[in-house]
PDB file of C-alpha atoms and ligand atoms in Angstrom:
ATOM      1  CA  UNK C   3      52.766  15.477  86.502  1.00  0.00           C
ATOM      2  CA  UNK C   4      52.580  16.423  90.155  1.00  0.00           C
ATOM      3  CA  UNK C   5      49.803  18.799  91.062  1.00  0.00           C
ATOM      4  CA  UNK C   6      49.945  19.880  94.705  1.00  0.00           C
ATOM      5  CA  UNK C   7      46.554  19.096  96.261  1.00  0.00           C
ATOM      6  CA  UNK C   8      44.628  22.154  97.351  1.00  0.00           C
ATOM      7  CA  UNK C   9      42.008  22.036 100.112  1.00  0.00           C
ATOM      8  CA  UNK C  10      39.891  25.139 100.551  1.00  0.00           C
ATOM      9  CA  UNK C  11      37.319  25.868 103.232  1.00  0.00           C
ATOM     10  CA  UNK C  12      34.439  27.969 101.945  1.00  0.00           C
ATOM     11  CA  UNK C  13      32.866  29.284 105.124  1.00  0.00           C
ATOM     12  CA  UNK C  14      29.995  31.003 103.303  1.00  0.00           C
ATOM     13  CA  UNK C  15      28.042  33.285 105.690  1.00  0.00           C
ATOM     14  CA  UNK C  16      29.408  31.757 108.868  1.00  0.00           C
ATOM     15  CA  UNK C  17      31.591  33.027 111.741  1.00  0.00           C
ATOM     16  CA  UNK C  18      32.166  36.518 113.093  1.00  0.00           C
ATOM     17  CA  UNK C  19      35.639  38.049 112.857  1.00  0.00           C
ATOM     18  CA  UNK C  20      36.393  36.926 116.397  1.00  0.00           C
ATOM     19  CA  UNK C  21      35.217  33.367 115.744  1.00  0.00           C
ATOM     20  CA  UNK C  22      37.186  33.287 112.504  1.00  0.00           C
ATOM     21  CA  UNK C  23      40.446  34.285 114.202  1.00  0.00           C
ATOM     22  CA  UNK C  24      39.852  31.730 116.935  1.00  0.00           C
ATOM     23  CA  UNK C  25      39.224  29.076 114.306  1.00  0.00           C
ATOM     24  CA  UNK C  26      42.395  29.687 112.290  1.00  0.00           C
ATOM     25  CA  UNK C  27      44.452  29.818 115.465  1.00  0.00           C
ATOM     26  CA  UNK C  28      43.221  26.334 116.360  1.00  0.00           C
ATOM     27  CA  UNK C  29      43.576  25.098 112.779  1.00  0.00           C
ATOM     28  CA  UNK C  30      47.180  26.286 112.620  1.00  0.00           C
ATOM     29  CA  UNK C  31      47.952  24.493 115.877  1.00  0.00           C
ATOM     30  CA  UNK C  32      46.304  21.329 114.608  1.00  0.00           C
ATOM     31  CA  UNK C  33      48.153  21.356 111.262  1.00  0.00           C
ATOM     32  CA  UNK C  34      51.551  22.453 112.565  1.00  0.00           C
ATOM     33  CA  UNK C  35      54.011  22.672 109.695  1.00  0.00           C
ATOM     34  CA  UNK C  36      51.977  20.424 107.394  1.00  0.00           C
ATOM     35  CA  UNK C  37      53.180  20.959 103.830  1.00  0.00           C
ATOM     36  CA  UNK C  38      51.800  18.210 101.632  1.00  0.00           C
ATOM     37  CA  UNK C  39      48.566  19.988 100.854  1.00  0.00           C
ATOM     38  CA  UNK C  40      47.943  23.626 100.115  1.00  0.00           C
ATOM     39  CA  UNK C  41      45.439  24.882 102.674  1.00  0.00           C
ATOM     40  CA  UNK C  42      43.100  27.794 102.032  1.00  0.00           C
ATOM     41  CA  UNK C  43      40.355  29.364 104.143  1.00  0.00           C
ATOM     42  CA  UNK C  44      37.669  31.695 102.802  1.00  0.00           C
ATOM     43  CA  UNK C  45      36.024  33.634 105.649  1.00  0.00           C
ATOM     44  CA  UNK C  46      33.408  36.364 105.118  1.00  0.00           C
ATOM     45  CA  UNK C  47      34.807  39.740 103.966  1.00  0.00           C
ATOM     46  CA  UNK C  48      34.629  41.393 107.393  1.00  0.00           C
ATOM     47  CA  UNK C  49      36.858  38.703 108.898  1.00  0.00           C
ATOM     48  CA  UNK C  50      39.570  38.838 106.216  1.00  0.00           C
ATOM     49  CA  UNK C  51      41.789  41.512 107.795  1.00  0.00           C
ATOM     50  CA  UNK C  52      42.082  40.022 111.304  1.00  0.00           C
ATOM     51  CA  UNK C  53      42.419  36.492 109.897  1.00  0.00           C
ATOM     52  CA  UNK C  54      45.166  37.658 107.510  1.00  0.00           C
ATOM     53  CA  UNK C  55      47.035  39.119 110.433  1.00  0.00           C
ATOM     54  CA  UNK C  56      46.760  35.884 112.395  1.00  0.00           C
ATOM     55  CA  UNK C  57      47.870  33.798 109.396  1.00  0.00           C
ATOM     56  CA  UNK C  58      51.058  35.765 108.817  1.00  0.00           C
ATOM     57  CA  UNK C  59      54.065  33.485 108.847  1.00  0.00           C
ATOM     58  CA  UNK C  60      51.902  30.371 108.460  1.00  0.00           C
ATOM     59  CA  UNK C  61      51.338  28.205 105.373  1.00  0.00           C
ATOM     60  CA  UNK C  62      47.556  28.713 105.398  1.00  0.00           C
ATOM     61  CA  UNK C  63      46.428  30.916 102.517  1.00  0.00           C
ATOM     62  CA  UNK C  64      43.478  33.268 102.506  1.00  0.00           C
ATOM     63  CA  UNK C  65      40.663  33.554  99.980  1.00  0.00           C
ATOM     64  CA  UNK C  66      37.744  35.914  99.534  1.00  0.00           C
ATOM     65  CA  UNK C  67      34.390  34.388  98.627  1.00  0.00           C
ATOM     66  CA  UNK C  68      33.763  36.819  95.765  1.00  0.00           C
ATOM     67  CA  UNK C  69      34.875  40.161  94.339  1.00  0.00           C
ATOM     68  CA  UNK C  70      33.536  42.705  91.858  1.00  0.00           C
ATOM     69  CA  UNK C  71      35.251  43.397  88.522  1.00  0.00           C
ATOM     70  CA  UNK C  72      35.704  47.170  88.833  1.00  0.00           C
ATOM     71  CA  UNK C  73      38.683  48.595  90.738  1.00  0.00           C
ATOM     72  CA  UNK C  74      36.754  51.276  92.595  1.00  0.00           C
ATOM     73  CA  UNK C  75      33.767  53.541  92.237  1.00  0.00           C
ATOM     74  CA  UNK C  76      30.111  53.969  93.058  1.00  0.00           C
ATOM     75  CA  UNK C  77      29.185  50.318  93.561  1.00  0.00           C
ATOM     76  CA  UNK C  78      27.591  50.221  96.983  1.00  0.00           C
ATOM     77  CA  UNK C  79      28.246  47.007  98.837  1.00  0.00           C
ATOM     78  CA  UNK C  80      30.890  45.668  96.470  1.00  0.00           C
ATOM     79  CA  UNK C  81      34.537  44.820  97.166  1.00  0.00           C
ATOM     80  CA  UNK C  82      37.193  45.147  94.456  1.00  0.00           C
ATOM     81  CA  UNK C  83      40.076  42.848  93.463  1.00  0.00           C
ATOM     82  CA  UNK C  84      42.773  45.323  94.624  1.00  0.00           C
ATOM     83  CA  UNK C  85      41.027  45.545  98.005  1.00  0.00           C
ATOM     84  CA  UNK C  86      40.913  41.779  98.303  1.00  0.00           C
ATOM     85  CA  UNK C  87      44.577  41.557  97.323  1.00  0.00           C
ATOM     86  CA  UNK C  88      45.580  44.340  99.681  1.00  0.00           C
ATOM     87  CA  UNK C  89      43.985  42.656 102.699  1.00  0.00           C
ATOM     88  CA  UNK C  90      46.179  39.600 102.088  1.00  0.00           C
ATOM     89  CA  UNK C  91      44.175  37.219  99.937  1.00  0.00           C
ATOM     90  CA  UNK C  92      45.960  34.944  97.514  1.00  0.00           C
ATOM     91  CA  UNK C  93      42.763  33.372  96.163  1.00  0.00           C
ATOM     92  CA  UNK C  94      39.236  34.483  95.373  1.00  0.00           C
ATOM     93  CA  UNK C  95      36.277  32.164  94.838  1.00  0.00           C
ATOM     94  CA  UNK C  96      34.320  33.259  91.775  1.00  0.00           C
ATOM     95  CA  UNK C  97      30.952  32.113  90.485  1.00  0.00           C
ATOM     96  CA  UNK C  98      29.917  29.831  93.330  1.00  0.00           C
ATOM     97  CA  UNK C  99      26.531  28.278  92.526  1.00  0.00           C
ATOM     98  CA  UNK C 100      24.954  30.178  95.425  1.00  0.00           C
ATOM     99  CA  UNK C 101      26.085  33.444  93.850  1.00  0.00           C
ATOM    100  CA  UNK C 102      24.684  32.304  90.534  1.00  0.00           C
ATOM    101  CA  UNK C 103      21.377  31.212  92.109  1.00  0.00           C
ATOM    102  CA  UNK C 104      20.747  34.075  94.568  1.00  0.00           C
ATOM    103  CA  UNK C 105      22.734  37.013  93.209  1.00  0.00           C
ATOM    104  CA  UNK C 106      22.224  36.755  89.479  1.00  0.00           C
ATOM    105  CA  UNK C 107      25.757  35.810  88.472  1.00  0.00           C
ATOM    106  CA  UNK C 108      26.218  34.418  84.990  1.00  0.00           C
ATOM    107  CA  UNK C 109      29.112  33.010  82.997  1.00  0.00           C
ATOM    108  CA  UNK C 110      29.563  36.510  81.616  1.00  0.00           C
ATOM    109  CA  UNK C 111      29.908  38.206  85.016  1.00  0.00           C
ATOM    110  CA  UNK C 112      32.109  35.356  86.203  1.00  0.00           C
ATOM    111  CA  UNK C 113      34.354  35.903  83.184  1.00  0.00           C
ATOM    112  CA  UNK C 114      34.679  39.623  83.974  1.00  0.00           C
ATOM    113  CA  UNK C 115      35.499  38.869  87.595  1.00  0.00           C
ATOM    114  CA  UNK C 116      38.068  36.222  86.649  1.00  0.00           C
ATOM    115  CA  UNK C 117      39.848  38.661  84.346  1.00  0.00           C
ATOM    116  CA  UNK C 118      39.809  41.425  86.972  1.00  0.00           C
ATOM    117  CA  UNK C 119      41.075  39.077  89.676  1.00  0.00           C
ATOM    118  CA  UNK C 120      43.952  37.867  87.494  1.00  0.00           C
ATOM    119  CA  UNK C 121      44.842  41.426  86.517  1.00  0.00           C
ATOM    120  CA  UNK C 122      45.341  42.203  90.191  1.00  0.00           C
ATOM    121  CA  UNK C 123      47.488  39.207  91.021  1.00  0.00           C
ATOM    122  CA  UNK C 124      44.760  37.056  92.555  1.00  0.00           C
ATOM    123  CA  UNK C 125      44.294  33.364  91.841  1.00  0.00           C
ATOM    124  CA  UNK C 126      40.645  32.716  91.012  1.00  0.00           C
ATOM    125  CA  UNK C 127      38.885  29.541  92.137  1.00  0.00           C
ATOM    126  CA  UNK C 128      36.245  29.303  89.433  1.00  0.00           C
ATOM    127  CA  UNK C 129      33.137  27.283  90.259  1.00  0.00           C
ATOM    128  CA  UNK C 130      31.120  25.287  87.766  1.00  0.00           C
ATOM    129  CA  UNK C 131      28.590  22.482  88.103  1.00  0.00           C
ATOM    130  CA  UNK C 132      25.246  21.206  86.914  1.00  0.00           C
ATOM    131  CA  UNK C 133      21.874  20.974  88.642  1.00  0.00           C
ATOM    132  CA  UNK C 134      20.103  17.700  89.386  1.00  0.00           C
ATOM    133  CA  UNK C 135      17.659  18.370  86.572  1.00  0.00           C
ATOM    134  CA  UNK C 136      20.495  18.882  84.082  1.00  0.00           C
ATOM    135  CA  UNK C 137      22.207  15.698  85.232  1.00  0.00           C
ATOM    136  CA  UNK C 138      19.027  13.689  84.909  1.00  0.00           C
ATOM    137  CA  UNK C 139      18.391  15.067  81.432  1.00  0.00           C
ATOM    138  CA  UNK C 140      21.887  13.980  80.406  1.00  0.00           C
ATOM    139  CA  UNK C 141      23.052  17.579  79.944  1.00  0.00           C
ATOM    140  CA  UNK C 142      25.970  17.540  82.399  1.00  0.00           C
ATOM    141  CA  UNK C 143      28.784  17.630  79.864  1.00  0.00           C
ATOM    142  CA  UNK C 144      27.181  20.152  77.520  1.00  0.00           C
ATOM    143  CA  UNK C 145      26.333  22.440  80.418  1.00  0.00           C
ATOM    144  CA  UNK C 146      29.640  22.216  82.292  1.00  0.00           C
ATOM    145  CA  UNK C 147      31.575  22.455  79.020  1.00  0.00           C
ATOM    146  CA  UNK C 148      29.798  25.690  78.167  1.00  0.00           C
ATOM    147  CA  UNK C 149      30.377  27.062  81.674  1.00  0.00           C
ATOM    148  CA  UNK C 150      34.108  26.382  81.442  1.00  0.00           C
ATOM    149  CA  UNK C 151      34.426  27.925  77.976  1.00  0.00           C
ATOM    150  CA  UNK C 152      32.384  31.017  78.777  1.00  0.00           C
ATOM    151  CA  UNK C 153      33.954  31.636  82.173  1.00  0.00           C
ATOM    152  CA  UNK C 154      37.461  31.387  80.692  1.00  0.00           C
ATOM    153  CA  UNK C 155      36.732  33.206  77.472  1.00  0.00           C
ATOM    154  CA  UNK C 156      39.482  35.535  76.253  1.00  0.00           C
ATOM    155  CA  UNK C 157      42.049  34.485  78.852  1.00  0.00           C
ATOM    156  CA  UNK C 158      45.670  34.067  77.925  1.00  0.00           C
ATOM    157  CA  UNK C 159      47.175  30.632  78.121  1.00  0.00           C
ATOM    158  CA  UNK C 160      49.443  31.701  80.994  1.00  0.00           C
ATOM    159  CA  UNK C 161      46.357  32.428  83.112  1.00  0.00           C
ATOM    160  CA  UNK C 162      45.507  28.736  83.268  1.00  0.00           C
ATOM    161  CA  UNK C 163      48.411  28.074  85.595  1.00  0.00           C
ATOM    162  CA  UNK C 164      47.203  30.714  88.006  1.00  0.00           C
ATOM    163  CA  UNK C 165      43.681  29.482  88.463  1.00  0.00           C
ATOM    164  CA  UNK C 166      41.826  26.615  90.044  1.00  0.00           C
ATOM    165  CA  UNK C 167      38.553  25.204  88.761  1.00  0.00           C
ATOM    166  CA  UNK C 168      36.089  23.792  91.283  1.00  0.00           C
ATOM    167  CA  UNK C 169      33.603  21.264  89.979  1.00  0.00           C
ATOM    168  CA  UNK C 170      30.620  21.473  92.299  1.00  0.00           C
ATOM    169  CA  UNK C 171      27.509  19.619  91.188  1.00  0.00           C
ATOM    170  CA  UNK C 172      24.684  21.705  92.664  1.00  0.00           C
ATOM    171  CA  UNK C 173      22.781  18.612  93.795  1.00  0.00           C
ATOM    172  CA  UNK C 174      25.721  17.630  96.005  1.00  0.00           C
ATOM    173  CA  UNK C 175      26.178  20.979  97.774  1.00  0.00           C
ATOM    174  CA  UNK C 176      25.056  20.984 101.377  1.00  0.00           C
ATOM    175  CA  UNK C 177      22.828  17.991 100.722  1.00  0.00           C
ATOM    176  CA  UNK C 178      25.012  15.225 102.120  1.00  0.00           C
ATOM    177  CA  UNK C 179      24.732  13.668  98.667  1.00  0.00           C
ATOM    178  CA  UNK C 180      28.306  13.437  97.375  1.00  0.00           C
ATOM    179  CA  UNK C 181      29.025  12.607  93.780  1.00  0.00           C
ATOM    180  CA  UNK C 182      30.626   9.181  93.625  1.00  0.00           C
ATOM    181  CA  UNK C 183      34.376   9.315  93.010  1.00  0.00           C
ATOM    182  CA  UNK C 184      33.706   7.913  89.529  1.00  0.00           C
ATOM    183  CA  UNK C 185      31.053  10.532  88.740  1.00  0.00           C
ATOM    184  CA  UNK C 186      33.378  13.323  89.843  1.00  0.00           C
ATOM    185  CA  UNK C 187      36.403  11.874  88.038  1.00  0.00           C
ATOM    186  CA  UNK C 188      34.421  11.646  84.809  1.00  0.00           C
ATOM    187  CA  UNK C 189      33.560  15.354  84.863  1.00  0.00           C
ATOM    188  CA  UNK C 190      37.066  16.369  85.998  1.00  0.00           C
ATOM    189  CA  UNK C 191      38.654  14.559  83.037  1.00  0.00           C
ATOM    190  CA  UNK C 192      36.116  16.193  80.797  1.00  0.00           C
ATOM    191  CA  UNK C 193      36.933  19.685  82.163  1.00  0.00           C
ATOM    192  CA  UNK C 194      40.659  19.043  81.729  1.00  0.00           C
ATOM    193  CA  UNK C 195      39.922  18.029  78.148  1.00  0.00           C
ATOM    194  CA  UNK C 196      37.971  21.218  77.450  1.00  0.00           C
ATOM    195  CA  UNK C 197      40.851  23.297  78.823  1.00  0.00           C
ATOM    196  CA  UNK C 198      43.383  21.285  76.769  1.00  0.00           C
ATOM    197  CA  UNK C 199      41.368  21.895  73.641  1.00  0.00           C
ATOM    198  CA  UNK C 200      40.645  25.570  74.287  1.00  0.00           C
ATOM    199  CA  UNK C 201      44.098  26.529  75.605  1.00  0.00           C
ATOM    200  CA  UNK C 202      46.819  23.920  75.617  1.00  0.00           C
ATOM    201  CA  UNK C 203      47.422  20.351  76.771  1.00  0.00           C
ATOM    202  CA  UNK C 204      50.339  21.597  78.892  1.00  0.00           C
ATOM    203  CA  UNK C 205      48.124  24.160  80.614  1.00  0.00           C
ATOM    204  CA  UNK C 206      45.451  21.545  81.244  1.00  0.00           C
ATOM    205  CA  UNK C 207      48.036  19.225  82.750  1.00  0.00           C
ATOM    206  CA  UNK C 208      49.040  21.714  85.462  1.00  0.00           C
ATOM    207  CA  UNK C 209      45.517  22.978  86.132  1.00  0.00           C
ATOM    208  CA  UNK C 210      44.201  21.983  89.539  1.00  0.00           C
ATOM    209  CA  UNK C 211      40.569  20.901  89.600  1.00  0.00           C
ATOM    210  CA  UNK C 212      38.846  20.699  92.972  1.00  0.00           C
ATOM    211  CA  UNK C 213      35.728  18.722  93.714  1.00  0.00           C
ATOM    212  CA  UNK C 214      33.076  20.321  95.924  1.00  0.00           C
ATOM    213  CA  UNK C 215      29.797  19.051  97.302  1.00  0.00           C
ATOM    214  CA  UNK C 216      29.446  17.364 100.696  1.00  0.00           C
ATOM    215  CA  UNK C 217      33.136  16.531 101.035  1.00  0.00           C
ATOM    216  CA  UNK C 218      33.653  15.014 104.484  1.00  0.00           C
ATOM    217  CA  UNK C 219      36.431  13.252 106.397  1.00  0.00           C
ATOM    218  CA  UNK C 220      34.855   9.914 105.482  1.00  0.00           C
ATOM    219  CA  UNK C 221      34.697  10.415 101.713  1.00  0.00           C
ATOM    220  CA  UNK C 222      37.728  12.595 100.990  1.00  0.00           C
ATOM    221  CA  UNK C 223      40.210   9.716 100.673  1.00  0.00           C
ATOM    222  CA  UNK C 224      38.313   7.944  97.912  1.00  0.00           C
ATOM    223  CA  UNK C 225      37.661  11.194  96.059  1.00  0.00           C
ATOM    224  CA  UNK C 226      41.340  12.168  96.228  1.00  0.00           C
ATOM    225  CA  UNK C 227      42.327   8.741  94.924  1.00  0.00           C
ATOM    226  CA  UNK C 228      40.945   9.746  91.517  1.00  0.00           C
ATOM    227  CA  UNK C 229      43.661  10.911  89.123  1.00  0.00           C
ATOM    228  CA  UNK C 230      41.956  14.150  88.083  1.00  0.00           C
ATOM    229  CA  UNK C 231      40.715  15.280  91.494  1.00  0.00           C
ATOM    230  CA  UNK C 232      43.336  17.683  92.819  1.00  0.00           C
ATOM    231  CA  UNK C 233      41.648  18.938  95.944  1.00  0.00           C
ATOM    232  CA  UNK C 234      38.361  19.924  97.498  1.00  0.00           C
ATOM    233  CA  UNK C 235      36.262  23.008  98.035  1.00  0.00           C
ATOM    234  CA  UNK C 236      34.598  22.286 101.340  1.00  0.00           C
ATOM    235  CA  UNK C 237      31.584  24.018 102.846  1.00  0.00           C
ATOM    236  CA  UNK C 238      29.949  22.485 105.929  1.00  0.00           C
ATOM    237  CA  UNK C 239      32.850  20.254 106.961  1.00  0.00           C
ATOM    238  CA  UNK C 240      35.296  23.176 106.808  1.00  0.00           C
ATOM    239  CA  UNK C 241      33.548  24.895 109.736  1.00  0.00           C
ATOM    240  CA  UNK C 242      34.855  22.407 112.285  1.00  0.00           C
ATOM    241  CA  UNK C 243      38.623  22.356 112.919  1.00  0.00           C
ATOM    242  CA  UNK C 244      38.904  18.592 113.381  1.00  0.00           C
ATOM    243  CA  UNK C 245      36.994  17.654 110.251  1.00  0.00           C
ATOM    244  CA  UNK C 246      38.689  20.232 108.025  1.00  0.00           C
ATOM    245  CA  UNK C 247      42.115  19.165 109.338  1.00  0.00           C
ATOM    246  CA  UNK C 248      41.276  15.547 108.536  1.00  0.00           C
ATOM    247  CA  UNK C 249      40.273  16.559 105.007  1.00  0.00           C
ATOM    248  CA  UNK C 250      43.542  18.479 104.599  1.00  0.00           C
ATOM    249  CA  UNK C 251      45.455  15.395 105.745  1.00  0.00           C
ATOM    250  CA  UNK C 252      43.574  12.970 103.532  1.00  0.00           C
ATOM    251  CA  UNK C 253      45.081   9.509 103.217  1.00  0.00           C
ATOM    252  CA  UNK C 254      46.614   8.684  99.888  1.00  0.00           C
ATOM    253  CA  UNK C 255      45.411   5.452  98.382  1.00  0.00           C
TER     254      UNK C 255
HETATM  255  P1  PGA E   2      29.312  21.633 101.169  1.00  0.00           P
HETATM  256  O1  PGA E   2      29.539  22.967 100.288  1.00  0.00           O
HETATM  257  O2  PGA E   2      30.659  21.036 101.418  1.00  0.00           O
HETATM  258  O3  PGA E   2      28.628  22.111 102.418  1.00  0.00           O
HETATM  259  O4  PGA E   2      28.453  20.725 100.361  1.00  0.00           O
HETATM  260  C1  PGA E   2      30.491  22.995  99.276  1.00  0.00           C
HETATM  261  C2  PGA E   2      30.507  24.344  98.602  1.00  0.00           C
HETATM  262  O5  PGA E   2      29.416  24.924  98.397  1.00  0.00           O
HETATM  263  O6  PGA E   2      31.581  24.877  98.265  1.00  0.00           O
END
């Protein structure tokens, strides 16, 4: 089964619209007509429109970092799935651990957002991952298993092919402490198993599972060598053209 690797840059709250456009212009130049990896950038909301315009005709896809579940209405500060779609996004990151930690998101709200995103033709990148405390207590599999089940609850089997799951152990995010390739692989296989059991083995086979948490040019190759790691969700290292381009063009081992 060939799963096209997918490398996504999660810029978080970095770069103005002008800086974002400048960045993707340089990234596009650097990557040329690179096709072996799917490349995605997720700038802040206010940069989406100008970046979308600049990316037209290129192979780089656009993602939003979040969206609400309602289509429109009195929800001050929120952005809806149709709006995200309309501005040119193909993907939307949902349930990042920072949203869970600072903005009260739960598996239940993630599930609502995933359904809304899918209903509007977006491909959700659904984030899961345990804390250091949970890992040390030996709760990683129970916790991540529950996250996957609750975030995907009530979805149709066909939805599996449209989404990406990002396994991001919280203790590895922005800490420089990457999970070892073996640690990541172990959880990725587990997640694929949960999806196979809950939906179908065929669905699980095509599902792309990204690893996230201090992915850098110097550790991406060994991570990508694992059979169940299908890409990376990159924070810090996606903010510099050269390092993100090197991650996109990881070396196959
Ligand atoms: P990091 O962030 O690469 O800076 O660790 C990853 C993420 O939060 O998606």
